[in-house]
Amino acid sequence: MKPQFVTLEGVEGAGKSTQKSALCHWLRARGVPFIETREPGGTPLAEAIRGLLLHTDEDPPTALTELLLMFAARAQHLETRIQTALAAGTWVICDRFTDATFAYQGGGRGCPWAWIETLESLVQGTVRPDTTIIFDVPVDVGLSRAAARSEADRIEREDAVFFERVREAYLRRAEADPERFIVVDGTPPETQVTEHLLATLATRWAL
Ligand code: Z5A
């Protein structure tokens, strides 16, 4: 099997980071070489852009600026880290990628999907994740988990209606491409979610 580019997605508090750790532990135990990364971020420059995106309250970016900064960070991350790893035969496990842009800047902020598709082609060419796992939880469940964990950043302070649009956009993308997407119910206890996820992936990858 060629090295896989795997992305994890979901609304706030859906359990991506928790399940990413479980997935990485499972891959390590099977001797699969991989890197773990995230967006926005994943390289020093892209992490600096992440800081601008999530912690600039004085002069908050407009929707278009936010969209362009997401893709600026992605261009750097993709060329200098993701593609390098895949070319070396290393799997990439990435917490969020372009589906988050469709969900947050498209669904949440209302940026036209055509703009996002144009930037996706420009920045990524034909590169797309091989597998995208969406952890799906009702917005109120995710928000209360996230609130219990840490102080909200600029995007996390959006209201529930925004996150309903984000969730709906994620599910719409999954429905349009059932080959690439796996939608996992993120509501049960962590261990049950992990069990279900790993059983699905073991079959998908024959691992
Ligand atoms: N963003 C964007 O707008 N456009 C883009 O293109 C990209 C990103 C790439 C940063 O993302 C922000 O960037 C994000 C979208 C935007 N902003 N918002 N809002 P991030 O992924 O770094 O941050 P995040 O979405 O805020 O992640 P998160 O809150 O860390 O969510 P999570 O990773 O899905 O959840 P978690 O950390 O695994 O779990 C949260 C808590 O719930 C924690 O205390 C867990 O112990 C608990 N948990 C987890 N699973 C369970 C279960 N099953 N039951 C009970 N409790 C659980």
Short mmCIF file of C-alpha atoms and ligand atoms in Angstrom, two decimals:
data_model
loop_
_atom_site.label_atom_id
_atom_site.label_comp_id
_atom_site.label_asym_id
_atom_site.label_seq_id
_atom_site.Cartn_x
_atom_site.Cartn_y
_atom_site.Cartn_z
CA MET A 1 0.00 0.00 0.00
CA LYS A 2 1.30 3.49 -0.78
CA PRO A 3 1.88 5.77 2.24
CA GLN A 4 -1.47 7.09 3.35
CA PHE A 5 -2.43 10.73 3.91
CA VAL A 6 -5.01 10.60 6.70
CA THR A 7 -6.93 13.61 8.05
CA LEU A 8 -9.12 13.94 11.13
CA GLU A 9 -12.00 16.37 11.25
CA GLY A 10 -14.97 17.46 13.33
CA VAL A 11 -16.49 20.36 15.24
CA GLU A 12 -14.93 21.59 18.50
CA GLY A 13 -14.55 18.91 21.13
CA ALA A 14 -15.52 16.10 18.76
CA GLY A 15 -12.56 14.05 19.99
CA LYS A 16 -10.10 14.39 17.08
CA SER A 17 -7.02 14.93 19.21
CA THR A 18 -7.97 12.14 21.61
CA GLN A 19 -8.55 9.67 18.78
CA LYS A 20 -5.46 10.83 16.89
CA SER A 21 -3.34 9.67 19.83
CA ALA A 22 -5.07 6.28 19.83
CA LEU A 23 -4.62 5.92 16.06
CA CYS A 24 -0.92 6.82 16.25
CA HIS A 25 -0.36 4.33 19.08
CA TRP A 26 -2.06 1.63 16.97
CA LEU A 27 0.01 2.43 13.84
CA ARG A 28 3.24 2.43 15.87
CA ALA A 29 2.40 -1.01 17.24
CA ARG A 30 2.03 -2.23 13.64
CA GLY A 31 5.37 -0.78 12.55
CA VAL A 32 3.83 1.79 10.19
CA PRO A 33 6.15 4.82 9.73
CA PHE A 34 4.21 8.05 10.13
CA ILE A 35 4.38 11.71 11.11
CA GLU A 36 1.77 13.41 13.23
CA THR A 37 0.88 16.97 12.32
CA ARG A 38 -1.93 19.55 12.35
CA GLU A 39 -3.49 22.48 10.54
CA PRO A 40 -3.33 25.35 10.64
CA GLY A 41 0.30 24.73 11.55
CA GLY A 42 2.75 21.87 11.23
CA THR A 43 5.86 23.97 10.37
CA PRO A 44 7.35 26.98 12.20
CA LEU A 45 5.97 29.45 9.64
CA ALA A 46 2.56 27.79 9.49
CA GLU A 47 2.42 27.69 13.31
CA ALA A 48 3.11 31.44 13.33
CA ILE A 49 0.18 31.92 10.93
CA ARG A 50 -1.92 29.76 13.29
CA GLY A 51 -1.13 32.22 16.07
CA LEU A 52 -2.35 35.10 13.90
CA LEU A 53 -5.52 33.21 13.01
CA LEU A 54 -6.53 32.08 16.47
CA HIS A 55 -5.24 34.81 18.76
CA THR A 56 -5.62 38.13 16.92
CA ASP A 57 -8.48 39.90 18.68
CA GLU A 58 -7.44 43.51 18.13
CA ASP A 59 -7.61 43.43 14.31
CA PRO A 60 -9.49 40.21 13.58
CA PRO A 61 -9.16 38.90 10.01
CA THR A 62 -12.07 39.32 7.62
CA ALA A 63 -13.56 36.11 6.23
CA LEU A 64 -11.45 36.42 3.06
CA THR A 65 -8.25 37.17 5.01
CA GLU A 66 -8.95 34.14 7.23
CA LEU A 67 -9.44 31.95 4.16
CA LEU A 68 -6.22 33.16 2.51
CA LEU A 69 -4.21 32.71 5.71
CA MET A 70 -5.49 29.13 6.06
CA PHE A 71 -4.24 28.38 2.55
CA ALA A 72 -0.97 30.28 3.06
CA ALA A 73 -0.23 28.06 6.06
CA ARG A 74 -1.32 25.00 4.09
CA ALA A 75 0.92 25.81 1.10
CA GLN A 76 3.96 25.88 3.39
CA HIS A 77 2.94 22.79 5.34
CA LEU A 78 2.07 20.75 2.27
CA GLU A 79 5.23 21.46 0.30
CA THR A 80 7.79 21.37 3.09
CA ARG A 81 6.38 18.65 5.32
CA ILE A 82 3.44 16.57 4.03
CA GLN A 83 4.69 15.90 0.51
CA THR A 84 8.24 15.30 1.73
CA ALA A 85 6.99 12.67 4.17
CA LEU A 86 4.76 10.92 1.64
CA ALA A 87 7.59 10.87 -0.91
CA ALA A 88 9.81 9.17 1.68
CA GLY A 89 7.21 6.45 2.24
CA THR A 90 5.95 7.91 5.53
CA TRP A 91 2.26 8.12 6.38
CA VAL A 92 0.87 11.52 7.40
CA ILE A 93 -1.70 11.77 10.18
CA CYS A 94 -3.03 15.32 10.13
CA ASP A 95 -5.43 16.97 12.58
CA ARG A 96 -7.63 18.98 10.16
CA PHE A 97 -6.95 19.88 6.52
CA THR A 98 -8.91 21.44 3.64
CA ASP A 99 -12.24 19.88 4.63
CA ALA A 100 -12.02 22.15 7.69
CA THR A 101 -11.76 25.12 5.32
CA PHE A 102 -14.90 24.01 3.49
CA ALA A 103 -16.63 23.52 6.85
CA TYR A 104 -15.47 26.64 8.76
CA GLN A 105 -14.73 29.28 6.11
CA GLY A 106 -17.33 27.84 3.69
CA GLY A 107 -20.15 26.59 5.93
CA GLY A 108 -19.40 28.77 8.97
CA ARG A 109 -18.33 32.08 7.40
CA GLY A 110 -20.20 31.76 4.12
CA CYS A 111 -17.21 31.97 1.74
CA PRO A 112 -18.33 30.54 -1.63
CA TRP A 113 -17.21 26.95 -2.14
CA ALA A 114 -15.99 27.92 -5.62
CA TRP A 115 -13.34 30.21 -4.02
CA ILE A 116 -12.20 27.36 -1.80
CA GLU A 117 -12.07 24.94 -4.72
CA THR A 118 -9.96 27.42 -6.68
CA LEU A 119 -7.48 27.81 -3.81
CA GLU A 120 -7.48 24.05 -3.24
CA SER A 121 -6.42 23.45 -6.86
CA LEU A 122 -3.81 26.22 -6.74
CA VAL A 123 -2.22 25.12 -3.47
CA GLN A 124 -2.66 21.36 -3.64
CA GLY A 125 -2.75 20.50 -7.33
CA THR A 126 -4.15 16.98 -7.26
CA VAL A 127 -3.08 16.16 -3.68
CA ARG A 128 -6.04 15.06 -1.54
CA PRO A 129 -6.19 12.98 1.64
CA ASP A 130 -6.59 9.22 1.07
CA THR A 131 -8.81 8.86 4.13
CA THR A 132 -10.68 11.52 6.09
CA ILE A 133 -12.27 10.60 9.41
CA ILE A 134 -15.02 12.90 10.64
CA PHE A 135 -15.87 12.59 14.33
CA ASP A 136 -19.47 13.65 14.44
CA VAL A 137 -21.07 14.96 17.63
CA PRO A 138 -24.03 17.27 18.25
CA VAL A 139 -22.73 20.82 18.55
CA ASP A 140 -23.82 21.25 22.19
CA VAL A 141 -21.90 18.11 23.20
CA GLY A 142 -18.71 19.27 21.44
CA LEU A 143 -18.91 22.80 22.78
CA SER A 144 -19.43 21.72 26.37
CA ARG A 145 -16.45 19.31 26.13
CA ALA A 146 -14.26 22.05 24.63
CA ALA A 147 -15.39 24.60 27.24
CA ALA A 148 -14.51 22.22 30.07
CA ARG A 149 -11.02 21.73 28.63
CA SER A 150 -9.55 25.18 27.89
CA GLU A 151 -10.19 28.87 27.30
CA ALA A 152 -11.80 29.53 23.91
CA ASP A 153 -9.75 31.00 21.04
CA ARG A 154 -11.15 33.48 18.50
CA ILE A 155 -12.91 30.87 16.33
CA GLU A 156 -14.10 28.82 19.31
CA ARG A 157 -15.96 31.90 20.57
CA GLU A 158 -18.40 31.70 17.62
CA ASP A 159 -21.98 30.79 18.57
CA ALA A 160 -23.76 27.44 18.26
CA VAL A 161 -25.46 28.46 14.98
CA PHE A 162 -22.03 28.91 13.37
CA PHE A 163 -20.98 25.43 14.52
CA GLU A 164 -24.26 23.92 13.29
CA ARG A 165 -23.36 25.23 9.82
CA VAL A 166 -19.84 23.81 10.21
CA ARG A 167 -21.20 20.39 11.16
CA GLU A 168 -23.70 20.42 8.30
CA ALA A 169 -20.94 21.29 5.80
CA TYR A 170 -18.75 18.43 7.05
CA LEU A 171 -21.61 15.94 6.67
CA ARG A 172 -22.41 17.27 3.21
CA ARG A 173 -18.79 16.71 2.13
CA ALA A 174 -18.79 13.20 3.55
CA GLU A 175 -21.99 12.33 1.73
CA ALA A 176 -20.52 13.52 -1.57
CA ASP A 177 -17.42 11.29 -1.30
CA PRO A 178 -18.14 8.10 0.66
CA GLU A 179 -14.93 6.47 -0.66
CA ARG A 180 -12.67 8.92 1.13
CA PHE A 181 -14.70 9.80 4.23
CA ILE A 182 -15.42 7.71 7.30
CA VAL A 183 -17.98 9.27 9.65
CA VAL A 184 -17.58 8.07 13.22
CA ASP A 185 -20.12 8.78 15.95
CA GLY A 186 -18.02 10.69 18.50
CA THR A 187 -20.70 10.67 21.22
CA PRO A 188 -19.99 7.36 23.04
CA PRO A 189 -17.21 7.11 25.66
CA GLU A 190 -13.65 7.49 24.29
CA THR A 191 -12.76 3.80 24.44
CA GLN A 192 -15.85 2.81 22.47
CA VAL A 193 -15.12 5.42 19.79
CA THR A 194 -11.53 4.13 19.56
CA GLU A 195 -12.66 0.51 19.27
CA HIS A 196 -15.07 1.30 16.46
CA LEU A 197 -12.53 3.51 14.65
CA LEU A 198 -9.69 1.01 14.75
CA ALA A 199 -11.91 -1.89 13.67
CA THR A 200 -13.01 0.16 10.65
CA LEU A 201 -9.44 1.14 9.76
CA ALA A 202 -8.07 -2.40 10.24
CA THR A 203 -10.50 -3.55 7.56
CA ARG A 204 -9.86 -0.60 5.28
CA TRP A 205 -6.07 -0.94 5.35
CA ALA A 206 -5.83 -4.68 6.03
CA LEU A 207 -3.60 -3.94 9.06
N1 Z5A B 1 -9.73 25.86 11.22
C1 Z5A B 1 -10.43 26.55 10.25
O1 Z5A B 1 -11.28 27.38 10.56
N2 Z5A B 1 -10.14 26.28 8.94
C2 Z5A B 1 -9.20 25.40 8.56
O2 Z5A B 1 -8.97 25.23 7.36
C3 Z5A B 1 -8.50 24.70 9.58
C4 Z5A B 1 -8.79 24.96 10.90
C5 Z5A B 1 -7.44 23.71 9.20
C6 Z5A B 1 -8.01 25.07 15.39
O3 Z5A B 1 -8.27 23.72 15.19
C7 Z5A B 1 -9.09 25.92 14.75
O4 Z5A B 1 -8.79 26.12 13.37
C8 Z5A B 1 -10.43 25.29 14.79
C9 Z5A B 1 -10.90 25.22 13.34
C10 Z5A B 1 -10.02 26.17 12.65
N3 Z5A B 1 -11.20 26.21 15.49
N4 Z5A B 1 -12.16 26.23 16.04
N5 Z5A B 1 -13.02 26.51 16.66
P1 Z5A B 1 -7.84 22.64 16.26
O5 Z5A B 1 -8.17 21.32 15.67
O6 Z5A B 1 -6.46 22.85 16.68
O7 Z5A B 1 -8.70 22.96 17.54
P2 Z5A B 1 -10.07 22.47 17.94
O8 Z5A B 1 -11.02 22.19 16.87
O9 Z5A B 1 -10.46 23.51 18.88
O10 Z5A B 1 -9.81 21.05 18.53
P3 Z5A B 1 -10.31 20.56 19.86
O11 Z5A B 1 -11.23 21.46 20.58
O12 Z5A B 1 -9.06 20.18 20.54
O13 Z5A B 1 -11.24 19.38 19.53
P4 Z5A B 1 -10.93 17.85 19.43
O14 Z5A B 1 -9.51 17.60 19.09
O15 Z5A B 1 -11.93 17.33 18.49
O16 Z5A B 1 -11.25 17.29 20.86
P5 Z5A B 1 -10.30 16.60 21.98
O17 Z5A B 1 -9.22 17.55 22.37
O18 Z5A B 1 -9.92 15.24 21.58
O19 Z5A B 1 -11.37 16.48 23.13
C11 Z5A B 1 -11.92 17.62 23.75
C12 Z5A B 1 -12.29 17.25 25.20
O20 Z5A B 1 -13.32 16.26 25.17
C13 Z5A B 1 -11.13 16.64 26.00
O21 Z5A B 1 -11.24 17.07 27.32
C14 Z5A B 1 -11.37 15.13 25.88
O22 Z5A B 1 -10.88 14.43 26.98
C15 Z5A B 1 -12.89 15.08 25.83
N6 Z5A B 1 -13.37 13.93 25.02
C16 Z5A B 1 -12.87 13.48 23.85
N7 Z5A B 1 -13.56 12.41 23.41
C17 Z5A B 1 -14.54 12.21 24.32
C18 Z5A B 1 -15.60 11.24 24.41
N8 Z5A B 1 -15.78 10.30 23.48
N9 Z5A B 1 -16.43 11.34 25.46
C19 Z5A B 1 -16.27 12.31 26.41
N10 Z5A B 1 -15.28 13.23 26.39
C20 Z5A B 1 -14.43 13.18 25.35
#
